[in-house]
Coordinates of C-alpha atoms in Angstrom, one line a residue:
X826 CA -16.0 163.1 212.6
X827 CA -19.0 164.8 211.1
X828 CA -20.2 163.8 207.6
X829 CA -18.3 165.8 205.0
X830 CA -20.0 167.9 202.3
X831 CA -19.2 166.5 198.9
X832 CA -19.1 168.5 195.7
X833 CA -19.3 166.4 192.5
X834 CA -17.4 167.6 189.4
X835 CA -18.3 166.2 186.0
X836 CA -16.0 167.4 183.1
X837 CA -17.7 167.4 179.7
X838 CA -16.6 168.4 176.2
X839 CA -18.9 167.1 173.5
X840 CA -22.6 167.1 172.6
X841 CA -22.1 163.6 171.3
X842 CA -22.4 162.5 174.9
X843 CA -25.5 164.5 175.7
X844 CA -27.6 161.5 176.9
X845 CA -24.6 160.2 178.9
X846 CA -24.2 163.5 180.6
X847 CA -27.8 163.7 181.6
X848 CA -27.6 160.1 183.0
X849 CA -24.5 160.9 184.9
X850 CA -26.1 164.0 186.5
X851 CA -29.3 162.0 187.3
X852 CA -27.2 159.3 189.1
X853 CA -25.6 162.0 191.3
X854 CA -29.1 163.4 192.1
X855 CA -30.3 160.0 193.1
X856 CA -27.5 159.4 195.7
X857 CA -28.5 158.1 199.2
X858 CA -25.9 160.6 200.5
X859 CA -26.8 163.8 198.8
X860 CA -24.2 165.8 197.0
X861 CA -23.7 169.4 198.2
X862 CA -23.6 170.5 194.6
X863 CA -22.9 169.2 191.1
X864 CA -20.6 171.2 188.8
X865 CA -20.6 170.6 185.1
X866 CA -17.3 171.9 183.7
X867 CA -17.5 172.4 179.9
X868 CA -14.2 172.2 178.0
X869 CA -14.1 175.1 175.5
X870 CA -17.5 174.2 173.9
X871 CA -19.8 177.3 174.2
X872 CA -22.7 175.5 172.4
X873 CA -22.6 172.6 174.9
X874 CA -22.3 175.0 177.8
X875 CA -25.3 177.1 176.7
X876 CA -27.4 173.9 176.1
X877 CA -26.5 172.6 179.6
X878 CA -27.2 175.9 181.2
X879 CA -30.7 175.9 179.7
X880 CA -31.2 172.3 180.7
X881 CA -30.4 172.9 184.3
X882 CA -31.5 176.5 184.7
X883 CA -34.3 175.6 187.1
X884 CA -32.4 172.8 188.9
X885 CA -31.1 173.6 192.3
X886 CA -27.6 172.5 193.2
X887 CA -26.3 172.2 189.6
X888 CA -23.9 174.7 188.1
X889 CA -22.5 174.9 184.6
X890 CA -19.1 176.4 184.2
X891 CA -16.6 176.9 181.4
X892 CA -13.2 175.5 181.7
X893 CA -11.1 178.4 182.9
X894 CA -7.8 176.9 181.9
X895 CA -6.3 175.4 178.8
X896 CA -8.2 172.7 176.9
X897 CA -8.1 169.3 178.5
X898 CA -9.4 167.2 181.4
X899 CA -6.8 168.4 184.0
X900 CA -7.6 172.1 183.6
X901 CA -11.3 171.2 183.7
X902 CA -11.0 169.4 187.0
X903 CA -8.9 172.3 188.4
X904 CA -11.7 174.7 187.4
X905 CA -14.2 172.5 189.2
X906 CA -12.0 172.3 192.3
X907 CA -11.6 176.1 192.4
X908 CA -15.3 176.8 192.1
X909 CA -16.5 174.1 194.5
X910 CA -17.5 174.5 198.1
X911 CA -17.4 171.0 199.5
X912 CA -14.9 169.7 202.0
X913 CA -14.5 166.7 199.6
X914 CA -14.5 166.9 195.8
X915 CA -15.6 163.8 193.9
X916 CA -15.1 163.3 190.2
X917 CA -17.3 161.3 187.9
X918 CA -16.8 160.6 184.2
X919 CA -19.3 162.2 181.8
X920 CA -20.1 158.7 180.3
X921 CA -20.7 156.9 183.6
X922 CA -23.4 156.5 186.1
X923 CA -22.9 156.0 189.8
X924 CA -24.7 153.5 192.0
X925 CA -26.9 154.9 194.8
X926 CA -24.4 154.4 197.6
X927 CA -21.4 155.8 195.7
X928 CA -21.0 159.1 197.7
X929 CA -21.9 157.3 201.0
X930 CA -18.9 155.0 200.5
X931 CA -16.6 157.9 199.8
X932 CA -17.9 159.8 202.9
X933 CA -17.2 156.7 205.1
X934 CA -13.6 156.7 204.1
X935 CA -13.0 160.2 205.3
X936 CA -13.9 159.3 208.9
X937 CA -10.1 158.8 209.3
X938 CA -8.6 162.3 209.2
X939 CA -5.4 160.9 207.6
X940 CA -7.4 159.9 204.5
X941 CA -6.9 162.5 201.7
X942 CA -8.3 160.5 198.7
X943 CA -10.9 157.7 198.2
X944 CA -11.5 156.0 194.9
X945 CA -14.0 153.4 193.8
X946 CA -14.6 150.5 191.4
X947 CA -15.5 151.2 187.8
X948 CA -17.4 148.5 185.9
X949 CA -17.4 148.4 182.1
X950 CA -20.7 148.5 180.2
X951 CA -19.8 147.2 176.7
X952 CA -21.7 148.6 173.8
X953 CA -22.0 145.2 172.2
X954 CA -23.6 143.9 175.5
X955 CA -20.7 141.6 176.4
X956 CA -16.9 141.7 176.9
X957 CA -15.0 140.9 173.7
X958 CA -13.6 137.4 174.1
X959 CA -10.0 138.5 173.4
X960 CA -10.1 141.4 175.8
X961 CA -8.2 140.6 179.1
X962 CA -9.6 141.8 182.3
X963 CA -6.0 142.8 183.3
X964 CA -6.3 145.6 180.7
X965 CA -9.6 147.0 181.7
X966 CA -7.8 150.3 182.5
X967 CA -7.6 150.7 178.7
X968 CA -11.4 151.5 178.7
X969 CA -11.2 153.5 182.0
X970 CA -12.3 150.7 184.3
X971 CA -11.0 148.8 187.3
X972 CA -8.7 146.0 186.2
X973 CA -7.9 142.5 187.4
X974 CA -5.0 142.7 189.9
X975 CA -6.3 145.5 192.1
X976 CA -6.9 144.2 195.6
X977 CA -10.6 143.8 196.7
X978 CA -12.3 145.6 199.6
X979 CA -11.3 149.0 201.1
X980 CA -7.5 149.1 200.7
X981 CA -4.6 151.5 200.8
X982 CA -3.2 152.3 197.3
X983 CA -0.6 154.5 195.7
X984 CA -3.1 156.3 193.5
X985 CA -6.8 156.4 192.8
X986 CA -8.3 156.2 189.3
X987 CA -9.5 159.6 188.1
X988 CA -12.9 158.8 186.6
X989 CA -14.2 157.5 190.0
X990 CA -12.3 159.3 192.7
X991 CA -12.6 161.9 195.5
X992 CA -10.1 164.1 197.3
X993 CA -10.3 166.0 200.5
X994 CA -10.0 169.7 199.7
X995 CA -6.8 170.0 201.8
X996 CA -5.1 167.6 199.4
X997 CA -5.2 170.2 196.7
X998 CA -4.1 172.9 199.1
X999 CA -1.0 170.8 200.0
X1000 CA 0.0 169.4 196.6
X1001 CA -1.7 171.7 194.1
X1002 CA -4.1 170.6 191.4
X1003 CA -3.9 168.3 188.4
X1004 CA -0.9 169.0 186.2
X1005 CA -1.7 170.1 182.7
X1006 CA 0.5 168.6 180.0
X1007 CA -0.5 165.2 181.3
X1008 CA -3.8 163.5 180.5
X1009 CA -6.6 163.8 178.0
X1010 CA -7.5 166.7 175.7
X1011 CA -10.9 166.0 174.1
X1012 CA -10.7 163.5 171.2
X1013 CA -7.0 163.7 170.8
X1014 CA -4.6 160.8 171.7
X1015 CA -6.0 159.1 174.8
X1016 CA -3.4 160.0 177.3
X1017 CA -3.9 159.5 181.0
X1018 CA -2.1 159.2 184.4
X1019 CA -2.8 162.8 185.6
X1020 CA -4.3 161.3 188.8
X1021 CA -1.3 159.1 189.3
X1022 CA 1.0 162.0 189.1
X1023 CA -1.1 164.1 191.5
X1024 CA -1.4 161.2 194.1
X1025 CA 2.4 160.7 194.1
X1026 CA 2.9 164.4 194.5
X1027 CA 0.4 164.4 197.3
X1028 CA 2.1 161.7 199.3
X1029 CA 5.4 163.3 198.9
X1030 CA 4.1 166.5 200.3
X1031 CA 2.2 164.6 203.1
X1032 CA 4.0 161.3 203.8
X1033 CA 1.3 160.5 206.4
X1034 CA -1.5 160.8 203.9
X1035 CA -3.7 157.7 203.3
X1036 CA -5.2 157.1 199.9
X1037 CA -7.9 154.4 199.6
X1038 CA -9.9 152.5 197.1
X1039 CA -13.2 151.1 198.2
X1040 CA -14.7 148.7 195.7
X1041 CA -18.2 149.3 197.1
X1042 CA -18.1 152.8 195.6
X1043 CA -19.3 151.6 192.2
X1044 CA -19.9 153.4 188.9
X1045 CA -20.8 151.9 185.5
X1046 CA -18.7 153.2 182.6
X1047 CA -20.0 153.1 179.1
X1048 CA -17.5 151.6 176.6
X1049 CA -18.5 152.6 173.0
X1050 CA -18.2 150.2 170.1
X1051 CA -14.9 151.5 168.6
X1052 CA -13.2 150.9 171.9
X1053 CA -14.0 147.2 171.8
X1054 CA -11.6 146.7 168.9
X1055 CA -7.9 146.0 169.0
X1056 CA -7.1 149.2 167.1
X1057 CA -8.2 151.3 170.2
X1058 CA -6.4 148.8 172.5
X1059 CA -3.2 149.4 170.6
X1060 CA -3.6 153.2 170.6
X1061 CA -4.5 153.4 174.3
X1062 CA -1.7 151.2 175.5
X1063 CA 0.8 153.2 173.4
X1064 CA -0.6 156.4 174.9
X1065 CA -0.3 154.9 178.4
X1066 CA 3.4 154.4 177.8
X1067 CA 3.8 158.0 176.7
X1068 CA 1.9 159.1 179.8
X1069 CA 4.0 157.0 182.1
X1070 CA 7.1 158.7 180.7
X1071 CA 5.7 162.1 181.6
X1072 CA 4.8 160.9 185.1
X1073 CA 8.3 159.4 185.5
X1074 CA 9.8 162.8 184.5
X1075 CA 7.6 164.6 186.9
X1076 CA 7.9 162.5 190.0
X1077 CA 10.9 160.2 189.2
X1078 CA 10.9 156.7 187.7
X1079 CA 11.2 155.0 191.1
X1080 CA 7.9 156.1 192.5
X1081 CA 6.2 156.7 189.1
X1082 CA 6.6 153.1 188.1
X1083 CA 6.4 151.4 191.5
X1084 CA 3.0 149.8 191.0
X1085 CA 3.6 149.1 187.3
X1086 CA 6.6 146.9 188.2
X1087 CA 4.4 144.7 190.4
X1088 CA 1.7 144.7 187.7
X1089 CA 4.0 143.6 184.9
X1090 CA 5.9 141.0 186.9
X1091 CA 3.0 139.4 188.8
X1092 CA -0.4 140.2 187.5
X1093 CA 0.3 140.0 183.7
X1094 CA 2.3 136.8 183.7
X1095 CA -0.6 135.1 185.6
X1096 CA -3.0 136.4 183.0
X1097 CA -0.9 134.9 180.2
X1098 CA -0.8 131.6 181.9
X1099 CA -4.6 131.7 182.5
X1100 CA -5.2 132.5 178.8
X1101 CA -3.0 129.6 177.7
X1102 CA -4.7 127.3 180.1
X1103 CA -8.1 128.4 178.8
X1104 CA -6.9 127.6 175.3
X1105 CA -5.9 124.1 176.3
X1106 CA -9.3 123.6 178.0
X1107 CA -11.1 124.7 174.8
X1108 CA -12.5 127.9 176.3
X1109 CA -13.0 130.7 173.7
X1110 CA -10.6 133.6 173.5
X1111 CA -7.9 132.2 175.7
X1112 CA -5.1 132.6 173.1
X1113 CA -6.4 136.0 172.2
X1114 CA -6.3 137.2 175.8
X1115 CA -2.8 135.9 176.3
X1116 CA -1.6 137.5 173.0
X1117 CA -3.3 140.8 173.9
X1118 CA -1.5 140.9 177.2
X1119 CA 1.9 140.3 175.6
X1120 CA 1.1 142.9 172.8
X1121 CA -0.1 145.4 175.4
X1122 CA 3.1 145.2 177.4
X1123 CA 5.3 145.6 174.3
X1124 CA 3.3 148.5 172.9
X1125 CA 3.2 150.3 176.2
X1126 CA 6.9 149.8 176.6
X1127 CA 7.4 151.2 173.1
X1128 CA 5.3 154.3 174.1
X1129 CA 7.4 154.7 177.2
X1130 CA 10.6 154.6 175.3
X1131 CA 9.4 157.1 172.8
X1132 CA 8.0 159.3 175.5
X1133 CA 11.2 159.2 177.5
X1134 CA 13.2 160.3 174.5
X1135 CA 10.8 163.1 173.8
X1136 CA 10.7 164.5 177.3
X1137 CA 14.5 164.3 177.6
X1138 CA 15.2 166.1 174.4
X1139 CA 12.2 168.6 174.5
X1140 CA 12.7 169.5 178.1
X1141 CA 9.0 168.9 178.8
X1142 CA 7.4 171.0 181.6
X1143 CA 4.1 170.8 183.3
X1144 CA 1.8 173.4 184.7
X1145 CA 0.6 172.7 188.2
X1146 CA -2.4 174.7 189.5
X1147 CA -2.1 175.7 193.1
X1148 CA -5.5 175.8 194.8
X1149 CA -5.5 178.6 197.3
X1150 CA -8.0 179.2 200.2
X1151 CA -10.8 177.0 201.5
X1152 CA -14.5 177.0 201.2
X1153 CA -15.9 173.9 202.9
X1154 CA -18.8 175.9 204.4
X1155 CA -19.8 177.8 201.3
X1156 CA -17.8 180.9 202.3
X1157 CA -15.1 182.2 199.9
X1158 CA -14.4 180.1 196.9
X1159 CA -10.7 179.2 196.3
X1160 CA -8.7 180.6 193.4
X1161 CA -6.4 178.7 191.1
X1162 CA -2.9 180.1 190.4
X1163 CA -0.6 178.5 187.8
X1164 CA 2.9 177.4 188.5
X1165 CA 5.2 176.6 185.6
X1166 CA 7.9 174.0 185.8
X1167 CA 8.5 170.3 186.5
X1168 CA 5.8 169.1 188.9
X1169 CA 8.3 167.7 191.3
X1170 CA 10.3 170.9 191.6

């Protein structure tokens, strides 16, 4: 198979991350496998959009676009998909930088035509310079990074992680785009799981689809100081429970919680044991890590219970964007059409 053209979408929303955004774009421009284009999608912030447009006015291959949908990450990603021309669309967080071989590793995964998504490994860059001693690696997803318990190498998975992921364009034509109503909206409560819901919807539409994570496709994700504290850990785990309730309503609890059951019954108990063992051996932070794992599970479970009640009583619906048409060779760009209703209907 020929090498696919890859469009990179970076969704941005605040000028507070100006230097991070510039670093993210620079890392894409430095790839050994050049991106076809880089799209900066600005989430309802005209000042930031204008500033970025001026910054990259003379830079070939970079486009600055306003989010054409409702506020939030999902709609921003859908805007990027609809405007892009690549056979593959890759997503990079606005506060992350990609290693030089990032896109090459993605491209290699698509040699198999059954592969519709390839994700990578996200490494935390702590603002303090080191991991907090109490912070368990099993919960690195709290700060948007690859967590302990994921298998190494290039492996088949249920879902990729959205801040370091790529999809073949046909995936969106088959399953639609990211569902709004799930996921982040600027600085509001740190919800997530929009990529989980999409991946489950995709494999339902295409049971033969293969989704991969290749841990050689590495990005480095900045973790700001406030996220190193337990207050954020508590907020994020609670929000994850809320998000999982939305995913379960969209695609069913069986598939929506399949990986989470293995995680909570195998990975997390081993982490607690490891923390207690470290305490007995006099290693710093062992008891804190064990306690954080237990607390994280209980808080997330509470969020899930609250979220389940809310979705049941409120009749929560999602808006799934259908990506129409193809444009792998730079011909006609696709359009995005909204579909109201539960994502699995």
